[in-house]
Amino acid sequence: MDLGLSGKRALVFGASRGLGFAIAAELAAEGCRVAVVSRDLNRITRAAAELSAIGIAADLQLAGEARRATQAAIAALGGLEILVCNSGGPPKATFAQVDSAGWQSGFQNLWLSTTDAIVEALPSMQAVGFGRILLVTSVAAKEPMAGLTVSNGLRAGLLGLVKSIAPEVASKGITINALLPGFTRTERMTELGVTDEQIALQVPAGRMGEPHEFAAMAAFLASARAGYITGQAVAVDGGWLRGL
């Protein structure tokens, strides 16, 4: 299937590893011109070289960094049609373990960085009458997980943001959707101590997902073929979510 992505300009946050890198690689393979962002300069330099992409170092936990990175990508690419908002998850903690600073840090990293990037990207998309915005969240946005209180709360809120923005930009050829990864084989799973054996018992598919499977869905939603899909929360989870 030709997704018609050749020549499209894409910015992917959190792209030095894991799902972000997989999405950037998939878009590059489809012919997109890609800019990738991470706070680790060495990692994003290596990732950019591997993908023949533009590398931008930015720490989403700092105010204004998402705006700066988006502006830099637009300047380097000459515009932007695809924006993938993705960031690392907050530390594992129960509600009782999270202080005010923890909530503020999570809000900056997950929420404000997302809205700032969207604000900067929209004019470029509107100028060409085409835009695809993808927010990488988590299945925890629909079914909260124990010990991930900050992530649960903020990622669920992002689904409301998607639903709010979608009708405002739909007539301009711009879609916005959330992608909800389930248990996927990334460094994040290792950090959380999740094992293959645990997943085999929890997920109907009987295994962890692979990053390239998630990235394939992202590439489809970023394409012209998905132009009538907007405001949705799409789970890529091997059937883990039980809700409708």
PDB file of N, CA and C in Angstrom, residues 78-172:
ATOM      1  N   GLY A  78      11.608  23.485   6.133  1.00  0.00           N
ATOM      2  CA  GLY A  78      10.867  24.389   5.258  1.00  0.00           C
ATOM      3  C   GLY A  78       9.367  24.286   5.418  1.00  0.00           C
ATOM      4  N   GLY A  79       8.921  23.690   6.509  1.00  0.00           N
ATOM      5  CA  GLY A  79       7.499  23.505   6.775  1.00  0.00           C
ATOM      6  C   GLY A  79       7.295  22.211   7.540  1.00  0.00           C
ATOM      7  N   LEU A  80       6.028  21.888   7.797  1.00  0.00           N
ATOM      8  CA  LEU A  80       5.740  20.684   8.584  1.00  0.00           C
ATOM      9  C   LEU A  80       4.320  20.210   8.300  1.00  0.00           C
ATOM     10  N   GLU A  81       4.189  18.925   7.968  1.00  0.00           N
ATOM     11  CA  GLU A  81       2.870  18.324   7.786  1.00  0.00           C
ATOM     12  C   GLU A  81       2.528  17.300   8.859  1.00  0.00           C
ATOM     13  N   ILE A  82       3.526  16.716   9.487  1.00  0.00           N
ATOM     14  CA  ILE A  82       3.293  15.634  10.451  1.00  0.00           C
ATOM     15  C   ILE A  82       3.999  15.952  11.762  1.00  0.00           C
ATOM     16  N   LEU A  83       3.244  15.904  12.852  1.00  0.00           N
ATOM     17  CA  LEU A  83       3.796  16.130  14.190  1.00  0.00           C
ATOM     18  C   LEU A  83       3.471  14.934  15.070  1.00  0.00           C
ATOM     19  N   VAL A  84       4.496  14.337  15.643  1.00  0.00           N
ATOM     20  CA  VAL A  84       4.312  13.218  16.573  1.00  0.00           C
ATOM     21  C   VAL A  84       4.800  13.653  17.949  1.00  0.00           C
ATOM     22  N   CYS A  85       3.856  13.834  18.873  1.00  0.00           N
ATOM     23  CA  CYS A  85       4.186  14.242  20.242  1.00  0.00           C
ATOM     24  C   CYS A  85       4.376  12.984  21.090  1.00  0.00           C
ATOM     25  N   ASN A  86       5.552  12.839  21.634  1.00  0.00           N
ATOM     26  CA  ASN A  86       5.908  11.634  22.378  1.00  0.00           C
ATOM     27  C   ASN A  86       6.953  12.015  23.413  1.00  0.00           C
ATOM     28  N   SER A  87       6.790  11.519  24.613  1.00  0.00           N
ATOM     29  CA  SER A  87       7.781  11.815  25.651  1.00  0.00           C
ATOM     30  C   SER A  87       7.856  10.657  26.626  1.00  0.00           C
ATOM     31  N   GLY A  88       8.940  10.591  27.350  1.00  0.00           N
ATOM     32  CA  GLY A  88       9.113   9.542  28.340  1.00  0.00           C
ATOM     33  C   GLY A  88       8.091   9.653  29.452  1.00  0.00           C
ATOM     34  N   GLY A  89       7.757   8.518  30.043  1.00  0.00           N
ATOM     35  CA  GLY A  89       6.770   8.512  31.110  1.00  0.00           C
ATOM     36  C   GLY A  89       7.327   9.013  32.424  1.00  0.00           C
ATOM     37  N   PRO A  90       6.461   9.580  33.274  1.00  0.00           N
ATOM     38  CA  PRO A  90       6.883  10.023  34.606  1.00  0.00           C
ATOM     39  C   PRO A  90       7.340   8.836  35.450  1.00  0.00           C
ATOM     40  N   PRO A  91       8.091   9.094  36.513  1.00  0.00           N
ATOM     41  CA  PRO A  91       8.544   8.004  37.388  1.00  0.00           C
ATOM     42  C   PRO A  91       7.364   7.238  37.985  1.00  0.00           C
ATOM     43  N   LYS A  92       7.581   5.967  38.240  1.00  0.00           N
ATOM     44  CA  LYS A  92       6.557   5.142  38.860  1.00  0.00           C
ATOM     45  C   LYS A  92       6.331   5.617  40.288  1.00  0.00           C
ATOM     46  N   ALA A  93       5.070   5.873  40.653  1.00  0.00           N
ATOM     47  CA  ALA A  93       4.762   6.366  41.999  1.00  0.00           C
ATOM     48  C   ALA A  93       3.266   6.291  42.255  1.00  0.00           C
ATOM     49  N   THR A  94       2.903   6.029  43.503  1.00  0.00           N
ATOM     50  CA  THR A  94       1.505   6.104  43.911  1.00  0.00           C
ATOM     51  C   THR A  94       1.154   7.560  44.177  1.00  0.00           C
ATOM     52  N   PHE A  95      -0.133   7.830  44.376  1.00  0.00           N
ATOM     53  CA  PHE A  95      -0.559   9.202  44.649  1.00  0.00           C
ATOM     54  C   PHE A  95       0.126   9.745  45.896  1.00  0.00           C
ATOM     55  N   ALA A  96       0.238   8.924  46.934  1.00  0.00           N
ATOM     56  CA  ALA A  96       0.844   9.366  48.192  1.00  0.00           C
ATOM     57  C   ALA A  96       2.323   9.689  48.042  1.00  0.00           C
ATOM     58  N   GLN A  97       2.952   9.146  47.028  1.00  0.00           N
ATOM     59  CA  GLN A  97       4.385   9.361  46.832  1.00  0.00           C
ATOM     60  C   GLN A  97       4.709  10.558  45.944  1.00  0.00           C
ATOM     61  N   VAL A  98       3.692  11.161  45.337  1.00  0.00           N
ATOM     62  CA  VAL A  98       3.934  12.269  44.404  1.00  0.00           C
ATOM     63  C   VAL A  98       3.756  13.602  45.119  1.00  0.00           C
ATOM     64  N   ASP A  99       4.783  14.447  45.056  1.00  0.00           N
ATOM     65  CA  ASP A  99       4.662  15.784  45.635  1.00  0.00           C
ATOM     66  C   ASP A  99       4.303  16.787  44.540  1.00  0.00           C
ATOM     67  N   SER A 100       4.164  18.044  44.925  1.00  0.00           N
ATOM     68  CA  SER A 100       3.766  19.082  43.974  1.00  0.00           C
ATOM     69  C   SER A 100       4.747  19.199  42.815  1.00  0.00           C
ATOM     70  N   ALA A 101       6.026  19.088  43.124  1.00  0.00           N
ATOM     71  CA  ALA A 101       7.047  19.186  42.073  1.00  0.00           C
ATOM     72  C   ALA A 101       6.897  18.058  41.059  1.00  0.00           C
ATOM     73  N   GLY A 102       6.514  16.874  41.540  1.00  0.00           N
ATOM     74  CA  GLY A 102       6.322  15.743  40.640  1.00  0.00           C
ATOM     75  C   GLY A 102       5.177  15.964  39.674  1.00  0.00           C
ATOM     76  N   TRP A 103       4.082  16.550  40.195  1.00  0.00           N
ATOM     77  CA  TRP A 103       2.951  16.862  39.314  1.00  0.00           C
ATOM     78  C   TRP A 103       3.323  17.941  38.302  1.00  0.00           C
ATOM     79  N   GLN A 104       4.034  18.965  38.765  1.00  0.00           N
ATOM     80  CA  GLN A 104       4.423  20.049  37.866  1.00  0.00           C
ATOM     81  C   GLN A 104       5.359  19.558  36.773  1.00  0.00           C
ATOM     82  N   SER A 105       6.298  18.700  37.140  1.00  0.00           N
ATOM     83  CA  SER A 105       7.228  18.151  36.160  1.00  0.00           C
ATOM     84  C   SER A 105       6.493  17.302  35.125  1.00  0.00           C
ATOM     85  N   GLY A 106       5.579  16.466  35.601  1.00  0.00           N
ATOM     86  CA  GLY A 106       4.806  15.633  34.689  1.00  0.00           C
ATOM     87  C   GLY A 106       3.935  16.456  33.759  1.00  0.00           C
ATOM     88  N   PHE A 107       3.335  17.524  34.291  1.00  0.00           N
ATOM     89  CA  PHE A 107       2.463  18.385  33.484  1.00  0.00           C
ATOM     90  C   PHE A 107       3.261  19.080  32.387  1.00  0.00           C
ATOM     91  N   GLN A 108       4.443  19.550  32.733  1.00  0.00           N
ATOM     92  CA  GLN A 108       5.296  20.189  31.733  1.00  0.00           C
ATOM     93  C   GLN A 108       5.710  19.184  30.657  1.00  0.00           C
ATOM     94  N   ASN A 109       6.142  18.018  31.086  1.00  0.00           N
ATOM     95  CA  ASN A 109       6.681  17.021  30.163  1.00  0.00           C
ATOM     96  C   ASN A 109       5.616  16.432  29.244  1.00  0.00           C
ATOM     97  N   LEU A 110       4.460  16.086  29.796  1.00  0.00           N
ATOM     98  CA  LEU A 110       3.435  15.401  29.023  1.00  0.00           C
ATOM     99  C   LEU A 110       2.417  16.339  28.387  1.00  0.00           C
ATOM    100  N   TRP A 111       2.069  17.406  29.087  1.00  0.00           N
ATOM    101  CA  TRP A 111       0.955  18.251  28.632  1.00  0.00           C
ATOM    102  C   TRP A 111       1.428  19.525  27.939  1.00  0.00           C
ATOM    103  N   LEU A 112       2.161  20.364  28.649  1.00  0.00           N
ATOM    104  CA  LEU A 112       2.546  21.651  28.075  1.00  0.00           C
ATOM    105  C   LEU A 112       3.462  21.498  26.868  1.00  0.00           C
ATOM    106  N   SER A 113       4.345  20.515  26.893  1.00  0.00           N
ATOM    107  CA  SER A 113       5.203  20.302  25.724  1.00  0.00           C
ATOM    108  C   SER A 113       4.355  19.938  24.507  1.00  0.00           C
ATOM    109  N   THR A 114       3.286  19.200  24.728  1.00  0.00           N
ATOM    110  CA  THR A 114       2.394  18.801  23.636  1.00  0.00           C
ATOM    111  C   THR A 114       1.636  19.992  23.074  1.00  0.00           C
ATOM    112  N   THR A 115       1.008  20.765  23.951  1.00  0.00           N
ATOM    113  CA  THR A 115       0.240  21.911  23.465  1.00  0.00           C
ATOM    114  C   THR A 115       1.146  22.949  22.812  1.00  0.00           C
ATOM    115  N   ASP A 116       2.331  23.145  23.353  1.00  0.00           N
ATOM    116  CA  ASP A 116       3.267  24.107  22.755  1.00  0.00           C
ATOM    117  C   ASP A 116       3.668  23.681  21.344  1.00  0.00           C
ATOM    118  N   ALA A 117       3.964  22.403  21.168  1.00  0.00           N
ATOM    119  CA  ALA A 117       4.363  21.908  19.846  1.00  0.00           C
ATOM    120  C   ALA A 117       3.219  22.044  18.844  1.00  0.00           C
ATOM    121  N   ILE A 118       2.002  21.739  19.276  1.00  0.00           N
ATOM    122  CA  ILE A 118       0.848  21.844  18.380  1.00  0.00           C
ATOM    123  C   ILE A 118       0.625  23.288  17.955  1.00  0.00           C
ATOM    124  N   VAL A 119       0.712  24.208  18.899  1.00  0.00           N
ATOM    125  CA  VAL A 119       0.530  25.632  18.586  1.00  0.00           C
ATOM    126  C   VAL A 119       1.518  26.079  17.516  1.00  0.00           C
ATOM    127  N   GLU A 120       2.761  25.649  17.633  1.00  0.00           N
ATOM    128  CA  GLU A 120       3.785  26.054  16.667  1.00  0.00           C
ATOM    129  C   GLU A 120       3.603  25.372  15.313  1.00  0.00           C
ATOM    130  N   ALA A 121       3.091  24.146  15.312  1.00  0.00           N
ATOM    131  CA  ALA A 121       2.984  23.377  14.070  1.00  0.00           C
ATOM    132  C   ALA A 121       1.764  23.735  13.228  1.00  0.00           C
ATOM    133  N   LEU A 122       0.676  24.128  13.859  1.00  0.00           N
ATOM    134  CA  LEU A 122      -0.577  24.332  13.133  1.00  0.00           C
ATOM    135  C   LEU A 122      -0.487  25.323  11.972  1.00  0.00           C
ATOM    136  N   PRO A 123       0.146  26.490  12.128  1.00  0.00           N
ATOM    137  CA  PRO A 123       0.189  27.423  10.995  1.00  0.00           C
ATOM    138  C   PRO A 123       0.823  26.823   9.746  1.00  0.00           C
ATOM    139  N   SER A 124       1.864  26.037   9.913  1.00  0.00           N
ATOM    140  CA  SER A 124       2.517  25.401   8.771  1.00  0.00           C
ATOM    141  C   SER A 124       1.580  24.402   8.095  1.00  0.00           C
ATOM    142  N   MET A 125       0.837  23.649   8.892  1.00  0.00           N
ATOM    143  CA  MET A 125      -0.113  22.686   8.340  1.00  0.00           C
ATOM    144  C   MET A 125      -1.258  23.391   7.629  1.00  0.00           C
ATOM    145  N   GLN A 126      -1.761  24.449   8.236  1.00  0.00           N
ATOM    146  CA  GLN A 126      -2.859  25.195   7.636  1.00  0.00           C
ATOM    147  C   GLN A 126      -2.451  25.829   6.314  1.00  0.00           C
ATOM    148  N   ALA A 127      -1.202  26.211   6.203  1.00  0.00           N
ATOM    149  CA  ALA A 127      -0.711  26.865   4.988  1.00  0.00           C
ATOM    150  C   ALA A 127      -0.764  25.943   3.777  1.00  0.00           C
ATOM    151  N   VAL A 128      -0.616  24.630   4.005  1.00  0.00           N
ATOM    152  CA  VAL A 128      -0.631  23.679   2.886  1.00  0.00           C
ATOM    153  C   VAL A 128      -1.921  22.855   2.836  1.00  0.00           C
ATOM    154  N   GLY A 129      -2.820  23.075   3.797  1.00  0.00           N
ATOM    155  CA  GLY A 129      -4.092  22.353   3.802  1.00  0.00           C
ATOM    156  C   GLY A 129      -3.976  20.880   4.110  1.00  0.00           C
ATOM    157  N   PHE A 130      -2.935  20.514   4.846  1.00  0.00           N
ATOM    158  CA  PHE A 130      -2.734  19.112   5.222  1.00  0.00           C
ATOM    159  C   PHE A 130      -1.959  19.059   6.525  1.00  0.00           C
ATOM    160  N   GLY A 131      -2.449  18.265   7.457  1.00  0.00           N
ATOM    161  CA  GLY A 131      -1.725  18.094   8.710  1.00  0.00           C
ATOM    162  C   GLY A 131      -2.139  16.820   9.420  1.00  0.00           C
ATOM    163  N   ARG A 132      -1.160  16.200  10.056  1.00  0.00           N
ATOM    164  CA  ARG A 132      -1.426  15.007  10.853  1.00  0.00           C
ATOM    165  C   ARG A 132      -0.716  15.172  12.198  1.00  0.00           C
ATOM    166  N   ILE A 133      -1.501  15.162  13.268  1.00  0.00           N
ATOM    167  CA  ILE A 133      -0.957  15.287  14.616  1.00  0.00           C
ATOM    168  C   ILE A 133      -1.243  13.992  15.362  1.00  0.00           C
ATOM    169  N   LEU A 134      -0.199  13.386  15.890  1.00  0.00           N
ATOM    170  CA  LEU A 134      -0.334  12.140  16.641  1.00  0.00           C
ATOM    171  C   LEU A 134       0.214  12.331  18.045  1.00  0.00           C
ATOM    172  N   LEU A 135      -0.580  11.962  19.041  1.00  0.00           N
ATOM    173  CA  LEU A 135      -0.142  12.013  20.430  1.00  0.00           C
ATOM    174  C   LEU A 135       0.061  10.581  20.918  1.00  0.00           C
ATOM    175  N   VAL A 136       1.283  10.241  21.256  1.00  0.00           N
ATOM    176  CA  VAL A 136       1.569   8.914  21.795  1.00  0.00           C
ATOM    177  C   VAL A 136       1.288   8.958  23.294  1.00  0.00           C
ATOM    178  N   THR A 137       0.278   8.234  23.728  1.00  0.00           N
ATOM    179  CA  THR A 137      -0.092   8.239  25.146  1.00  0.00           C
ATOM    180  C   THR A 137       0.165   6.847  25.734  1.00  0.00           C
ATOM    181  N   SER A 138      -0.874   6.143  26.129  1.00  0.00           N
ATOM    182  CA  SER A 138      -0.719   4.810  26.723  1.00  0.00           C
ATOM    183  C   SER A 138      -2.096   4.205  26.927  1.00  0.00           C
ATOM    184  N   VAL A 139      -2.168   2.884  26.971  1.00  0.00           N
ATOM    185  CA  VAL A 139      -3.435   2.246  27.328  1.00  0.00           C
ATOM    186  C   VAL A 139      -3.865   2.647  28.730  1.00  0.00           C
ATOM    187  N   ALA A 140      -2.921   3.126  29.540  1.00  0.00           N
ATOM    188  CA  ALA A 140      -3.251   3.589  30.889  1.00  0.00           C
ATOM    189  C   ALA A 140      -4.141   4.824  30.862  1.00  0.00           C
ATOM    190  N   ALA A 141      -4.229   5.485  29.711  1.00  0.00           N
ATOM    191  CA  ALA A 141      -5.141   6.620  29.583  1.00  0.00           C
ATOM    192  C   ALA A 141      -6.593   6.168  29.660  1.00  0.00           C
ATOM    193  N   LYS A 142      -6.843   4.904  29.328  1.00  0.00           N
ATOM    194  CA  LYS A 142      -8.198   4.357  29.390  1.00  0.00           C
ATOM    195  C   LYS A 142      -8.389   3.383  30.545  1.00  0.00           C
ATOM    196  N   GLU A 143      -7.323   2.715  30.935  1.00  0.00           N
ATOM    197  CA  GLU A 143      -7.390   1.766  32.050  1.00  0.00           C
ATOM    198  C   GLU A 143      -6.171   1.987  32.937  1.00  0.00           C
ATOM    199  N   PRO A 144      -6.309   2.861  33.944  1.00  0.00           N
ATOM    200  CA  PRO A 144      -5.163   3.235  34.780  1.00  0.00           C
ATOM    201  C   PRO A 144      -4.454   2.033  35.390  1.00  0.00           C
ATOM    202  N   MET A 145      -3.130   2.162  35.475  1.00  0.00           N
ATOM    203  CA  MET A 145      -2.300   1.099  36.035  1.00  0.00           C
ATOM    204  C   MET A 145      -1.809   1.493  37.422  1.00  0.00           C
ATOM    205  N   ALA A 146      -1.780   0.558  38.335  1.00  0.00           N
ATOM    206  CA  ALA A 146      -1.332   0.814  39.698  1.00  0.00           C
ATOM    207  C   ALA A 146       0.102   1.324  39.699  1.00  0.00           C
ATOM    208  N   GLY A 147       0.333   2.372  40.492  1.00  0.00           N
ATOM    209  CA  GLY A 147       1.678   2.902  40.644  1.00  0.00           C
ATOM    210  C   GLY A 147       2.121   3.862  39.564  1.00  0.00           C
ATOM    211  N   LEU A 148       1.233   4.194  38.636  1.00  0.00           N
ATOM    212  CA  LEU A 148       1.569   5.153  37.577  1.00  0.00           C
ATOM    213  C   LEU A 148       0.605   6.338  37.630  1.00  0.00           C
ATOM    214  N   THR A 149       0.441   6.891  38.817  1.00  0.00           N
ATOM    215  CA  THR A 149      -0.594   7.894  39.056  1.00  0.00           C
ATOM    216  C   THR A 149      -0.451   9.122  38.169  1.00  0.00           C
ATOM    217  N   VAL A 150       0.741   9.683  38.077  1.00  0.00           N
ATOM    218  CA  VAL A 150       0.931  10.894  37.272  1.00  0.00           C
ATOM    219  C   VAL A 150       0.659  10.600  35.801  1.00  0.00           C
ATOM    220  N   SER A 151       1.209   9.522  35.312  1.00  0.00           N
ATOM    221  CA  SER A 151       1.000   9.141  33.918  1.00  0.00           C
ATOM    222  C   SER A 151      -0.473   8.867  33.637  1.00  0.00           C
ATOM    223  N   ASN A 152      -1.130   8.125  34.512  1.00  0.00           N
ATOM    224  CA  ASN A 152      -2.549   7.813  34.331  1.00  0.00           C
ATOM    225  C   ASN A 152      -3.382   9.078  34.168  1.00  0.00           C
ATOM    226  N   GLY A 153      -3.205  10.004  35.086  1.00  0.00           N
ATOM    227  CA  GLY A 153      -4.025  11.208  35.091  1.00  0.00           C
ATOM    228  C   GLY A 153      -3.775  12.112  33.903  1.00  0.00           C
ATOM    229  N   LEU A 154      -2.509  12.371  33.615  1.00  0.00           N
ATOM    230  CA  LEU A 154      -2.185  13.319  32.552  1.00  0.00           C
ATOM    231  C   LEU A 154      -2.445  12.740  31.167  1.00  0.00           C
ATOM    232  N   ARG A 155      -2.155  11.468  30.977  1.00  0.00           N
ATOM    233  CA  ARG A 155      -2.389  10.871  29.658  1.00  0.00           C
ATOM    234  C   ARG A 155      -3.884  10.762  29.356  1.00  0.00           C
ATOM    235  N   ALA A 156      -4.693  10.520  30.370  1.00  0.00           N
ATOM    236  CA  ALA A 156      -6.141  10.513  30.165  1.00  0.00           C
ATOM    237  C   ALA A 156      -6.613  11.898  29.731  1.00  0.00           C
ATOM    238  N   GLY A 157      -6.026  12.929  30.331  1.00  0.00           N
ATOM    239  CA  GLY A 157      -6.374  14.292  29.950  1.00  0.00           C
ATOM    240  C   GLY A 157      -6.043  14.601  28.508  1.00  0.00           C
ATOM    241  N   LEU A 158      -4.983  13.996  27.986  1.00  0.00           N
ATOM    242  CA  LEU A 158      -4.609  14.226  26.589  1.00  0.00           C
ATOM    243  C   LEU A 158      -5.674  13.711  25.627  1.00  0.00           C
ATOM    244  N   LEU A 159      -6.422  12.690  26.025  1.00  0.00           N
ATOM    245  CA  LEU A 159      -7.506  12.214  25.168  1.00  0.00           C
ATOM    246  C   LEU A 159      -8.587  13.278  25.040  1.00  0.00           C
ATOM    247  N   GLY A 160      -8.831  14.004  26.125  1.00  0.00           N
ATOM    248  CA  GLY A 160      -9.774  15.111  26.062  1.00  0.00           C
ATOM    249  C   GLY A 160      -9.271  16.225  25.166  1.00  0.00           C
ATOM    250  N   LEU A 161      -7.970  16.459  25.192  1.00  0.00           N
ATOM    251  CA  LEU A 161      -7.370  17.473  24.325  1.00  0.00           C
ATOM    252  C   LEU A 161      -7.553  17.102  22.857  1.00  0.00           C
ATOM    253  N   VAL A 162      -7.321  15.843  22.531  1.00  0.00           N
ATOM    254  CA  VAL A 162      -7.497  15.370  21.153  1.00  0.00           C
ATOM    255  C   VAL A 162      -8.927  15.608  20.681  1.00  0.00           C
ATOM    256  N   LYS A 163      -9.893  15.240  21.510  1.00  0.00           N
ATOM    257  CA  LYS A 163     -11.299  15.417  21.149  1.00  0.00           C
ATOM    258  C   LYS A 163     -11.672  16.887  21.007  1.00  0.00           C
ATOM    259  N   SER A 164     -11.019  17.751  21.765  1.00  0.00           N
ATOM    260  CA  SER A 164     -11.319  19.180  21.714  1.00  0.00           C
ATOM    261  C   SER A 164     -10.749  19.837  20.461  1.00  0.00           C
ATOM    262  N   ILE A 165      -9.535  19.461  20.095  1.00  0.00           N
ATOM    263  CA  ILE A 165      -8.875  20.084  18.948  1.00  0.00           C
ATOM    264  C   ILE A 165      -9.431  19.567  17.624  1.00  0.00           C
ATOM    265  N   ALA A 166      -9.781  18.285  17.562  1.00  0.00           N
ATOM    266  CA  ALA A 166     -10.175  17.652  16.296  1.00  0.00           C
ATOM    267  C   ALA A 166     -11.227  18.435  15.507  1.00  0.00           C
ATOM    268  N   PRO A 167     -12.358  18.827  16.109  1.00  0.00           N
ATOM    269  CA  PRO A 167     -13.367  19.540  15.319  1.00  0.00           C
ATOM    270  C   PRO A 167     -12.951  20.960  14.930  1.00  0.00           C
ATOM    271  N   GLU A 168     -11.981  21.514  15.630  1.00  0.00           N
ATOM    272  CA  GLU A 168     -11.534  22.869  15.317  1.00  0.00           C
ATOM    273  C   GLU A 168     -10.676  22.927  14.059  1.00  0.00           C
ATOM    274  N   VAL A 169     -10.026  21.819  13.719  1.00  0.00           N
ATOM    275  CA  VAL A 169      -9.084  21.841  12.592  1.00  0.00           C
ATOM    276  C   VAL A 169      -9.473  20.903  11.455  1.00  0.00           C
ATOM    277  N   ALA A 170     -10.537  20.126  11.618  1.00  0.00           N
ATOM    278  CA  ALA A 170     -10.898  19.112  10.621  1.00  0.00           C
ATOM    279  C   ALA A 170     -11.156  19.703   9.240  1.00  0.00           C
ATOM    280  N   SER A 171     -11.811  20.840   9.173  1.00  0.00           N
ATOM    281  CA  SER A 171     -12.142  21.435   7.871  1.00  0.00           C
ATOM    282  C   SER A 171     -10.920  21.987   7.152  1.00  0.00           C
ATOM    283  N   LYS A 172      -9.800  22.047   7.836  1.00  0.00           N
ATOM    284  CA  LYS A 172      -8.561  22.566   7.245  1.00  0.00           C
ATOM    285  C   LYS A 172      -7.658  21.444   6.735  1.00  0.00           C
TER     286      LYS A 172
END
